[in-house]
C-alpha cells in the first residue's frame, strides 16, 4: 500500500466534510513564517514526504512557540531524509480520538474509533463496527470505550462534542464505502472539544 | 434458502463406503445410520464387502432398485468424483461427502472439490462437505455421521466447522441433548448460512450454537444472522483469534480467517452472543433453551451465607442486578412459622444452614411473588440438614406457579445432590455446580 498524495487526501477530507486544522504546505522558511503569523502562535510543524509513514520516530513533528523557534525547527526538519516540505498547522486543543477505516477480506469496510494520540497503540482502547456506520451507531461506539467517562469529562468537566465526533466516524464509513481505491484511513489524532472535532493528522493509503 | 429436507428428513439413506471393519469411518457411519432403521431404509454400498452388520451390501448405488433420498460418501478422495457422478445418475435428494483430501489440502484438492461441486450443481443436488463428520438430527433418529456416540434429544442446534470438536461435544453433552449436530467441513455447496437458516425454521431448535474458524461470505452472514437472532438466540465461539494461528486455520478448513476484532464487532452488530469457551457456550445455550428471558432484577435464595455473598460479587461483576426486597416480601418470609429468626431480611435471602424444603418454599414463593423480581437464583449447599430432593420438588412447583420467571439452580457439592440435579434438569431447570459459570450465563438471559 502507498500513502495517498497530500493534495488528494486533503480534497477527500473536504469532500466528506471532515474538518482539518488550517494547514499550509511550505518549502521555504519565509512562507512558513507568513503562515504562522496568519494562524497565530503556537503552530505545529510536520514534515511531509511520500515515503514517510511515521513522523514522530524521526523527529519530524514539532511545536513552535515563536518566530525564532519556528526558523530553527524549519531548517532542522528540512534536513530529514525523504522530506519534501513542511506542513505548518494551527494548534487545536481538546481530547484526542483515533478514527480509522480498513478493509476486511470477509466483511468489507470496517470502522474503528478509539482513544487517540501518542498513547493509542499502548492503551489500545478501541471499538470496531462493520460499515455502514450511522451517526447514531457511532455514538454507541464511543459509549463503549473504556475511556468514555474521560470523554464525558467526568473529572475535568470538559466533555467533548459527541455529535461532532460521531459525524467524523460516520463520514469515514461513507468514504470507505464510496472511495474504493482508498484501502485504509487513519485519523489520529482527531481533537475534539466542546465545539468541534478537528482531524489534526490523517493518513490515507491506497 | 436451500431445501435440505432430503438431507435431514430422508426416507432412505445409502452409505457409500460402509465397512464391516471396526474402528473405521465406514463402520462408524454404518452403525450410526442403523440407529434410524425403524424410521427409514438403510442401504450399504461397497464393491468389496460381503455383508455389514448382517445387512446386504450393494456394489454401486445404481444397483439399488428403490429411490435414495440421501447418499453419504466415505470413499477415498480420488474416487469421490466417480461416486458423486453415480449419485447424480441415481437422482438422490442430497449428498454428504465425508471424505477428506479436498480444498483443505491445497490446489489439487481444491480442483477435486470444484469438480464434485460442479457435478452436484448441474444435477441440482445439495451437497454437504467434503471433509466433514456428517450430520445428526435427534428427533427422527438420524445419525449419518461417524461421531462416537449419539446425543440425547434436546433443543440446542450445534453447527461446527470442526468435526473432531463436534465429536467431543456429542460425546459429552449428556442430559442436555441436542436437536441437531452438524459438521459442515469445507462447505463447498451447502454452507454455514444454509444450516443456520434451516435451524432458524426448525421447531425443535430453541438455540443455535456455532463453532467457527472462518466465515466465507461475511456480508451474507451478517444479513442472515441479523434476521435469525430476532427469531432465536445464536451463540458463537470463534477460534483462531490471533495472527499467529491464522495459518493453522487456513490449513484446517481451507478458508481465510479475518481479523478477530472484526468478528467481535460482527457478533455485536448482528446480536450473536459470543462465548469464550465450549463450556461457556453450552452453559448459555442450556439456560436460553430452557428458561424465558427476564428483566434485570434477580432474587437469590440460599442456605449458605458465604455462597450468597460470592453470588452477589459475581452478579455485580456481570452487571446483574439484585432486587430490593419489599416490606411485604420480608413480612411474608418472617411470617412463615418454620423460618429461622436469623434469616438475612435482605437479598440474597439467606435462609440459614438448617433450611428445610418448606422453608425454601416459603422464601421462593415470597420473592417470586414480588412483582419487580424478574428471575430467581436458588443456591443449595449440601449441609447435613439439607434435603436436596425435597428442595428440587419445591423448585419445580415454584416454576409451575411462575412460568414466566426464570429459575436457575446452584446445587453445589457432589454426590449428595446428584439425583436432585438430574430431576431438576429433566424438567428443564438448569443447574450449575459452580457459581461463577452459571452467573456468567445468566447475563444472556436479561431482556
XYZ file of C-alpha atoms in Angstrom:
653
model
C 0.000 0.000 0.000
C 1.073 3.532 -0.726
C 0.399 6.849 1.002
C -2.160 8.901 -0.872
C -0.874 12.242 -2.097
C -1.416 15.109 0.368
C -3.443 17.155 -2.110
C -5.737 14.224 -2.925
C -6.133 13.311 0.756
C -6.984 16.890 1.600
C -9.615 17.044 -1.107
C -11.221 13.839 0.149
C -11.322 15.180 3.694
C -13.082 18.285 2.407
C -15.455 16.251 0.234
C -16.648 14.250 3.262
C -16.741 17.389 5.425
C -14.093 16.165 7.830
C -12.760 19.279 9.471
C -8.982 19.713 9.458
C -6.916 22.435 11.071
C -5.836 25.217 8.802
C -2.641 23.967 7.225
C -0.193 25.286 4.669
C 2.394 23.230 2.845
C 5.638 25.210 2.508
C 9.094 24.680 1.157
C 10.639 27.990 2.217
C 11.052 29.489 5.703
C 9.588 32.784 4.541
C 6.325 31.035 3.646
C 6.340 29.228 7.000
C 6.668 32.482 8.956
C 3.870 34.059 6.969
C 1.516 31.154 7.688
C 2.347 31.155 11.401
C 1.702 34.850 11.646
C -1.641 34.320 9.991
C -2.700 31.417 12.329
C -1.132 32.861 15.472
C 1.494 31.037 17.594
C 1.930 28.338 18.701
C 1.883 26.376 15.452
C 2.815 22.822 14.554
C 5.459 21.776 12.056
C 5.202 18.386 10.379
C 7.484 17.010 7.716
C 5.910 15.635 4.569
C 7.304 13.060 2.156
C 5.640 10.391 0.016
C 7.617 7.633 1.701
C 7.419 8.878 5.268
C 4.925 6.812 7.313
C 5.838 7.576 10.926
C 6.991 11.107 11.576
C 7.319 11.083 15.343
C 10.103 8.491 15.441
C 12.317 10.559 13.143
C 11.653 13.861 14.938
C 9.507 15.069 12.075
C 6.908 16.748 14.309
C 7.346 19.864 16.428
C 5.573 22.787 18.040
C 6.961 26.307 17.653
C 6.093 28.940 20.264
C 7.549 31.897 18.384
C 9.275 33.173 15.266
C 12.824 32.172 16.168
C 11.818 28.652 17.282
C 9.951 28.231 14.017
C 13.005 29.259 11.989
C 15.276 26.821 13.830
C 12.863 23.877 13.589
C 12.172 24.544 9.942
C 15.794 24.286 8.870
C 16.404 21.176 11.032
C 13.358 19.337 9.670
C 14.163 20.106 6.054
C 17.364 18.091 6.567
C 15.461 14.861 7.496
C 15.805 12.211 4.805
C 12.826 11.971 2.467
C 11.375 15.352 3.465
C 9.796 17.209 0.564
C 8.423 20.126 2.555
C 6.843 21.131 5.865
C 3.226 21.450 6.910
C 2.542 24.498 9.087
C -0.609 23.918 11.098
C -2.757 25.789 13.604
C -2.983 24.256 17.095
C -6.411 22.978 18.216
C -6.944 21.941 21.844
C -9.165 19.188 23.193
C -9.273 15.411 23.691
C -7.709 13.037 21.239
C -9.519 10.290 19.366
C -8.268 7.886 16.745
C -10.710 7.046 13.965
C -9.879 4.625 11.203
C -11.106 2.637 8.247
C -9.755 -0.625 6.899
C -10.965 -3.261 4.502
C -11.594 -6.763 5.800
C -11.473 -9.558 3.245
C -14.670 -11.124 4.653
C -16.759 -8.236 5.904
C -15.734 -5.242 3.788
C -15.317 -1.769 5.255
C -14.567 -1.795 8.994
C -14.612 1.417 11.030
C -12.591 1.926 14.186
C -12.922 4.551 16.901
C -10.710 4.763 19.945
C -8.824 6.898 22.385
C -6.137 8.538 20.273
C -2.893 10.415 20.448
C 0.551 9.062 21.116
C -0.808 6.535 23.634
C -3.288 4.999 21.190
C -1.202 1.942 20.466
C -0.238 1.404 24.074
C -3.631 1.534 25.747
C -5.451 0.007 22.786
C -8.912 1.241 23.760
C -10.949 0.979 20.586
C -14.246 -0.301 19.187
C -14.932 -1.650 15.692
C -18.020 -1.782 13.502
C -18.644 -3.142 10.053
C -19.864 -0.324 7.774
C -22.292 1.275 7.197
C -21.970 3.118 10.499
C -24.603 5.812 11.086
C -24.083 8.784 13.398
C -26.286 7.031 15.931
C -24.221 3.842 15.776
C -21.072 5.969 16.049
C -22.381 7.445 19.308
C -22.831 3.897 20.610
C -19.247 3.071 19.635
C -17.922 5.995 21.644
C -20.050 4.987 24.627
C -18.471 1.515 24.544
C -14.938 2.841 25.005
C -13.277 2.282 28.371
C -12.302 5.933 28.151
C -15.929 7.065 27.747
C -16.057 8.759 31.184
C -12.900 10.649 30.218
C -14.577 11.847 27.020
C -17.636 12.838 29.060
C -15.336 14.981 31.193
C -16.311 13.197 34.406
C -13.221 14.562 36.148
C -12.113 17.659 34.296
C -15.613 18.922 33.396
C -14.526 19.232 29.776
C -16.880 16.990 27.827
C -16.297 16.512 24.127
C -18.917 17.242 21.494
C -20.045 13.664 20.849
C -22.241 14.602 17.918
C -19.324 16.192 16.074
C -17.088 13.197 16.807
C -19.837 10.836 15.615
C -20.136 12.822 12.380
C -16.475 12.157 11.617
C -16.928 8.416 12.258
C -19.990 8.267 10.005
C -18.187 10.316 7.337
C -15.300 7.854 7.331
C -17.762 4.995 6.917
C -19.240 6.738 3.901
C -15.818 7.464 2.460
C -14.811 3.827 2.873
C -17.935 2.622 1.090
C -17.701 5.120 -1.772
C -13.984 5.554 -2.431
C -12.994 2.051 -3.451
C -9.396 2.948 -4.271
C -8.688 4.033 -0.678
C -7.651 0.929 1.237
C -7.001 2.297 4.687
C -7.517 5.558 6.577
C -6.148 6.628 9.933
C -7.221 9.891 11.510
C -5.020 10.356 14.568
C -5.475 12.471 16.441
C -8.930 13.848 15.923
C -9.037 16.601 18.521
C -12.491 17.093 19.960
C -13.557 19.851 22.308
C -16.949 21.167 23.324
C -17.411 22.872 19.986
C -15.875 20.840 17.213
C -13.943 17.788 16.080
C -10.826 18.640 14.110
C -8.749 15.964 12.388
C -5.211 17.078 13.027
C -3.364 14.289 11.321
C -4.530 11.817 8.755
C -3.034 9.122 6.617
C -4.786 7.591 3.645
C -3.384 4.514 1.966
C -4.231 3.247 -1.494
C -32.719 -20.817 1.041
C -31.664 -24.344 0.019
C -34.103 -27.194 0.559
C -32.346 -29.580 2.923
C -35.387 -31.775 3.534
C -33.877 -34.854 1.857
C -30.755 -34.433 3.979
C -32.482 -34.024 7.328
C -35.659 -35.960 6.655
C -34.638 -38.832 4.375
C -36.894 -41.847 3.825
C -33.893 -43.801 2.552
C -30.152 -43.484 3.092
C -27.251 -45.083 1.237
C -23.883 -45.246 2.976
C -21.275 -45.482 0.246
C -18.019 -46.802 1.620
C -19.739 -48.572 4.515
C -17.459 -51.099 6.133
C -17.613 -54.145 8.399
C -14.182 -53.348 9.774
C -14.370 -51.934 13.274
C -12.859 -48.550 14.140
C -13.186 -47.269 10.575
C -15.203 -44.307 9.308
C -17.265 -46.677 7.144
C -18.130 -48.841 10.137
C -18.978 -45.871 12.339
C -21.298 -44.473 9.674
C -22.988 -47.841 9.135
C -23.638 -48.385 12.832
C -24.929 -44.868 13.388
C -27.182 -44.967 10.330
C -28.764 -48.212 11.542
C -29.971 -46.415 14.697
C -32.662 -44.962 12.438
C -33.626 -48.204 10.716
C -37.186 -48.027 12.075
C -37.635 -44.603 10.508
C -36.036 -45.181 7.100
C -34.437 -47.703 4.799
C -30.680 -48.014 5.140
C -28.574 -49.314 2.251
C -24.877 -50.078 2.314
C -22.691 -49.679 -0.753
C -19.162 -51.018 -1.089
C -17.817 -53.047 -4.020
C -15.512 -55.163 -1.838
C -17.808 -56.172 1.045
C -19.929 -59.281 1.734
C -22.303 -58.060 4.419
C -22.176 -55.381 7.089
C -23.756 -55.911 10.497
C -25.971 -58.546 8.869
C -27.089 -56.315 6.011
C -26.739 -56.846 2.300
C -24.116 -54.702 0.540
C -24.500 -53.291 -2.982
C -21.525 -52.790 -5.287
C -22.847 -49.457 -6.619
C -25.603 -47.058 -5.616
C -27.121 -47.525 -9.073
C -27.606 -51.220 -8.241
C -30.236 -50.278 -5.658
C -33.748 -50.546 -7.114
C -35.522 -48.202 -4.708
C -35.249 -44.425 -4.636
C -32.499 -42.963 -2.439
C -33.073 -39.677 -0.650
C -29.666 -39.248 0.925
C -26.266 -40.588 -0.145
C -23.395 -40.430 2.338
C -19.999 -40.767 0.685
C -16.996 -42.060 2.622
C -14.595 -43.323 -0.014
C -11.002 -42.237 -0.795
C -10.770 -38.701 -2.260
C -9.600 -39.985 -5.638
C -12.824 -41.908 -6.280
C -15.293 -39.434 -4.754
C -15.899 -37.746 -8.118
C -16.961 -41.034 -9.690
C -19.229 -41.898 -6.769
C -20.824 -38.428 -6.855
C -21.409 -38.931 -10.570
C -23.257 -42.184 -9.803
C -25.287 -40.443 -7.112
C -26.327 -37.881 -9.703
C -27.365 -40.640 -12.100
C -29.364 -42.221 -9.292
C -31.036 -38.815 -8.750
C -30.544 -38.826 -4.994
C -32.072 -35.956 -3.000
C -28.901 -34.969 -1.154
C -25.243 -35.911 -0.837
C -22.943 -35.742 2.167
C -19.253 -36.153 1.350
C -17.429 -37.169 4.488
C -14.105 -37.883 2.745
C -11.153 -35.536 3.288
C -8.495 -34.581 0.747
C -10.151 -31.573 -0.904
C -9.734 -27.769 -0.664
C -8.204 -28.127 2.818
C -5.154 -29.848 1.306
C -4.248 -27.284 -1.358
C -4.597 -26.596 -5.027
C -5.032 -30.140 -6.289
C -7.642 -30.853 -3.621
C -9.434 -27.630 -4.483
C -9.802 -28.687 -8.106
C -11.145 -32.096 -6.976
C -13.655 -30.195 -4.846
C -14.667 -27.905 -7.711
C -15.206 -30.972 -9.844
C -17.681 -32.680 -7.471
C -19.367 -29.355 -6.757
C -19.996 -28.828 -10.440
C -21.482 -32.315 -10.830
C -23.862 -31.764 -7.908
C -24.815 -28.276 -9.119
C -25.656 -29.488 -12.619
C -27.814 -32.244 -11.130
C -29.373 -29.755 -8.687
C -28.497 -31.860 -5.658
C -27.450 -30.159 -2.397
C -24.011 -31.346 -1.285
C -22.705 -31.222 2.296
C -18.934 -31.247 2.939
C -16.475 -32.527 1.810
C -14.148 -33.049 4.761
C -16.870 -33.293 7.394
C -18.105 -35.612 10.096
C -21.675 -35.762 8.805
C -24.926 -34.685 10.432
C -27.158 -35.788 13.309
C -30.807 -34.948 13.905
C -32.113 -36.406 17.118
C -35.890 -36.149 16.851
C -36.060 -38.575 13.900
C -33.091 -40.740 14.946
C -30.988 -39.617 12.012
C -27.293 -40.110 12.565
C -25.345 -40.044 9.333
C -22.022 -39.172 10.909
C -19.111 -41.151 12.240
C -19.411 -39.486 15.664
C -18.525 -41.855 18.515
C -21.950 -41.511 20.120
C -25.413 -40.086 19.571
C -26.620 -37.191 21.725
C -29.940 -37.250 23.580
C -32.854 -35.321 22.119
C -32.639 -31.652 23.041
C -33.301 -28.093 21.941
C -29.842 -26.880 21.005
C -28.755 -26.999 17.370
C -24.982 -27.206 17.181
C -23.197 -26.336 13.945
C -19.455 -26.870 13.882
C -16.771 -26.166 11.342
C -14.660 -28.776 13.088
C -15.684 -32.424 13.073
C -13.465 -33.536 15.948
C -14.819 -30.766 18.138
C -18.329 -31.921 17.303
C -17.283 -35.426 18.374
C -16.171 -34.182 21.749
C -19.345 -32.175 22.305
C -21.613 -35.016 21.195
C -19.768 -37.418 23.477
C -20.030 -35.119 26.491
C -23.425 -33.457 26.163
C -25.199 -35.980 28.441
C -28.628 -34.913 29.666
C -28.534 -31.547 27.913
C -29.027 -33.098 24.495
C -29.071 -31.564 21.044
C -31.673 -31.118 18.326
C -29.026 -31.193 15.615
C -25.270 -31.726 15.409
C -23.953 -30.566 12.064
C -20.387 -30.689 10.836
C -20.127 -28.619 7.680
C -16.480 -29.102 6.736
C -15.355 -27.302 3.590
C -18.903 -26.051 2.813
C -18.382 -26.417 -0.933
C -22.116 -26.149 -1.572
C -24.389 -26.239 1.496
C -22.745 -23.748 3.818
C -22.948 -22.432 7.353
C -25.579 -19.888 6.359
C -27.832 -22.576 4.828
C -27.630 -24.614 8.034
C -28.324 -21.551 10.185
C -31.406 -20.756 8.119
C -32.579 -24.348 8.410
C -32.223 -24.362 12.195
C -33.899 -20.951 12.449
C -37.040 -22.544 10.958
C -36.750 -25.787 12.934
C -39.337 -26.268 15.688
C -37.160 -28.422 17.964
C -34.270 -25.975 17.953
C -34.593 -23.199 20.509
C -30.972 -22.070 20.499
C -28.320 -22.207 17.774
C -24.719 -22.781 18.863
C -21.861 -22.214 16.414
C -18.219 -23.170 16.402
C -16.484 -21.017 13.799
C -12.999 -20.684 12.479
C -13.640 -18.573 9.412
C -16.631 -17.254 7.524
C -16.681 -17.321 3.754
C -19.322 -14.757 2.855
C -19.121 -12.140 5.599
C -21.782 -9.820 4.247
C -24.370 -12.549 3.747
C -23.532 -13.984 7.161
C -24.286 -10.620 8.773
C -27.531 -10.206 6.893
C -28.774 -13.696 7.798
C -27.512 -13.577 11.394
C -29.296 -10.252 11.979
C -32.538 -11.878 10.869
C -32.093 -15.141 12.785
C -31.134 -13.609 16.134
C -34.537 -11.931 16.112
C -36.157 -15.387 15.919
C -33.954 -17.342 18.355
C -30.681 -16.853 20.227
C -27.424 -17.631 18.435
C -24.249 -18.242 20.443
C -20.858 -18.473 18.773
C -17.318 -19.315 19.655
C -14.673 -18.058 17.271
C -11.417 -19.984 17.132
C -8.232 -18.694 15.563
C -8.250 -15.349 17.329
C -4.619 -14.436 16.849
C -2.494 -13.587 13.840
C -0.039 -16.359 14.682
C -2.682 -19.082 14.470
C -4.299 -17.931 11.247
C -2.048 -20.209 9.241
C -3.390 -23.124 11.251
C -6.968 -22.148 10.453
C -6.229 -21.882 6.752
C -4.743 -25.346 6.587
C -7.571 -26.714 8.702
C -10.566 -25.584 6.683
C -9.151 -24.084 3.526
C -10.637 -20.664 4.197
C -9.055 -17.426 5.357
C -9.799 -16.130 8.822
C -10.489 -12.410 9.150
C -9.290 -10.236 11.968
C -10.726 -11.359 15.329
C -11.616 -7.865 16.489
C -13.718 -7.591 13.336
C -15.523 -10.804 14.279
C -16.238 -9.361 17.710
C -17.803 -6.332 16.015
C -19.791 -8.603 13.680
C -21.183 -10.622 16.608
C -22.147 -7.457 18.418
C -23.788 -5.878 15.380
C -25.766 -8.990 14.499
C -26.897 -9.834 18.038
C -24.877 -13.052 18.297
C -23.802 -13.923 21.832
C -20.079 -14.590 21.916
C -18.778 -17.361 24.164
C -15.179 -17.717 25.250
C -15.141 -21.485 25.636
C -17.190 -24.519 24.626
C -18.225 -24.901 28.255
C -19.455 -21.303 28.371
C -21.290 -21.745 25.069
C -23.338 -24.673 26.387
C -23.807 -23.043 29.811
C -25.512 -20.181 27.994
C -27.287 -22.417 25.478
C -28.815 -24.541 28.247
C -30.207 -21.503 30.000
C -31.651 -19.937 26.850
C -33.120 -23.246 25.676
C -34.876 -23.939 28.960
C -35.793 -20.650 30.613
C -37.538 -17.448 29.497
C -35.730 -14.107 29.318
C -36.473 -11.565 32.016
C -35.814 -8.051 33.259
C -32.537 -7.387 35.029
C -33.719 -7.870 38.614
C -32.940 -11.138 40.374
C -33.531 -12.637 43.787
C -31.123 -15.099 45.396
C -32.323 -17.703 47.898
C -29.543 -19.601 49.657
C -28.953 -21.862 52.650
C -25.370 -20.651 52.945
C -24.309 -17.079 53.689
C -20.900 -17.392 52.036
C -22.382 -18.742 48.809
C -24.813 -15.812 48.794
C -22.002 -13.279 49.188
C -19.969 -14.909 46.438
C -23.025 -14.935 44.161
C -23.588 -11.214 44.868
C -19.987 -10.485 43.892
C -20.308 -12.351 40.602
C -23.653 -10.675 39.867
C -22.090 -7.275 40.457
C -19.166 -8.101 38.123
C -21.539 -9.249 35.399
C -23.907 -6.309 35.750
C -26.734 -8.462 37.096
C -28.952 -6.503 39.490
C -30.338 -7.928 42.723
C -33.832 -6.692 43.574
C -34.520 -4.900 46.847
C -36.981 -6.918 48.918
C -40.269 -5.147 49.612
C -41.577 -4.920 53.147
C -44.395 -7.234 52.139
C -41.932 -9.899 50.972
C -39.879 -9.606 54.168
C -43.028 -9.919 56.256
C -44.166 -12.957 54.293
C -40.857 -14.736 54.842
C -40.616 -13.756 58.518
C -44.220 -14.813 58.974
C -43.519 -18.397 57.954
C -43.632 -20.492 61.102
C -40.612 -22.626 60.227
C -38.346 -19.655 59.405
C -35.077 -19.229 61.272
C -35.299 -15.855 63.039
C -31.783 -15.024 61.885
C -32.596 -15.130 58.150
C -30.943 -12.245 56.255
C -34.009 -9.956 55.791
C -32.406 -8.820 52.536
C -31.426 -10.110 49.099
C -29.552 -12.531 48.908
C -32.168 -14.248 51.017
C -30.092 -16.382 53.390
C -32.478 -18.842 54.996
C -29.682 -20.397 57.108
C -27.988 -23.790 57.001
C -30.830 -25.730 58.624
C -33.248 -24.751 55.812
C -35.886 -27.391 55.078
C -37.710 -27.732 51.746
C -40.690 -25.992 53.375
C -38.522 -23.031 54.325
C -37.121 -22.868 50.790
C -40.691 -22.947 49.513
C -41.802 -20.048 51.726
C -38.835 -17.886 50.678
C -39.036 -18.789 46.971
C -42.748 -18.170 46.684
C -42.444 -14.870 48.560
C -39.649 -13.479 46.344
C -41.185 -14.724 43.087
C -44.452 -13.146 44.193
C -42.752 -9.764 44.377
C -43.631 -8.069 41.118
C -40.273 -6.497 40.291
C -38.325 -9.719 40.787
C -37.575 -10.883 37.244
C -35.791 -14.143 37.933
C -34.631 -16.416 40.728
C -31.277 -17.912 41.667
C -31.510 -20.809 44.130
C -28.345 -21.879 45.896
C -28.149 -25.077 47.887
C -25.026 -26.016 49.808
C -25.165 -29.691 50.815
C -25.324 -29.270 54.579
C -26.057 -32.099 56.962
C -29.684 -30.960 57.397
C -30.280 -30.384 53.666
C -32.873 -32.368 51.703
C -31.904 -31.994 48.004
C -34.793 -33.999 46.543
C -37.286 -32.099 48.655
C -35.768 -28.816 47.541
C -35.850 -29.830 43.870
C -39.565 -30.631 44.166
C -40.235 -27.242 45.750
C -38.405 -25.537 42.868
C -40.374 -27.433 40.207
C -43.585 -26.438 41.937
C -42.499 -22.790 42.033
C -41.735 -22.985 38.309
C -45.277 -24.188 37.664
C -46.612 -21.230 39.631
C -44.368 -18.650 37.925
C -43.659 -19.976 34.416
C -42.682 -16.535 33.077
C -39.874 -16.084 35.611
C -36.614 -17.977 35.007
C -35.222 -20.124 37.818
C -31.537 -21.021 37.853
C -30.202 -23.504 40.393
C -26.834 -23.903 42.020
C -26.975 -27.202 43.859
C -23.351 -27.176 44.941
C -21.205 -30.065 46.040
C -21.156 -33.547 44.547
C -22.757 -36.888 45.158
C -25.284 -35.714 47.759
C -27.175 -33.663 45.166
C -26.706 -35.753 42.010
C -30.163 -37.283 41.935
C -31.911 -33.976 42.670
C -29.930 -32.211 39.919
C -30.976 -34.861 37.415
C -34.571 -34.343 38.491
C -34.246 -30.570 38.015
C -32.598 -30.787 34.610
C -35.010 -33.416 33.299
C -37.628 -30.774 33.944
C -35.622 -28.051 32.187
C -34.455 -26.254 35.314
C -30.772 -25.591 34.657
C -28.287 -26.345 37.395
C -24.694 -25.194 37.633
C -22.171 -26.696 40.017
C -20.115 -23.506 40.055
C -21.451 -20.034 40.867
C -19.214 -18.061 38.532
C -20.033 -20.226 35.492
C -23.759 -20.033 35.927
C -23.885 -16.337 36.741
C -21.859 -15.550 33.628
C -24.530 -17.404 31.645
C -27.385 -15.546 33.374
C -26.182 -12.315 31.758
C -27.517 -13.624 28.415
C -30.961 -14.104 29.928
C -31.561 -10.411 30.503
C -34.030 -8.803 28.082
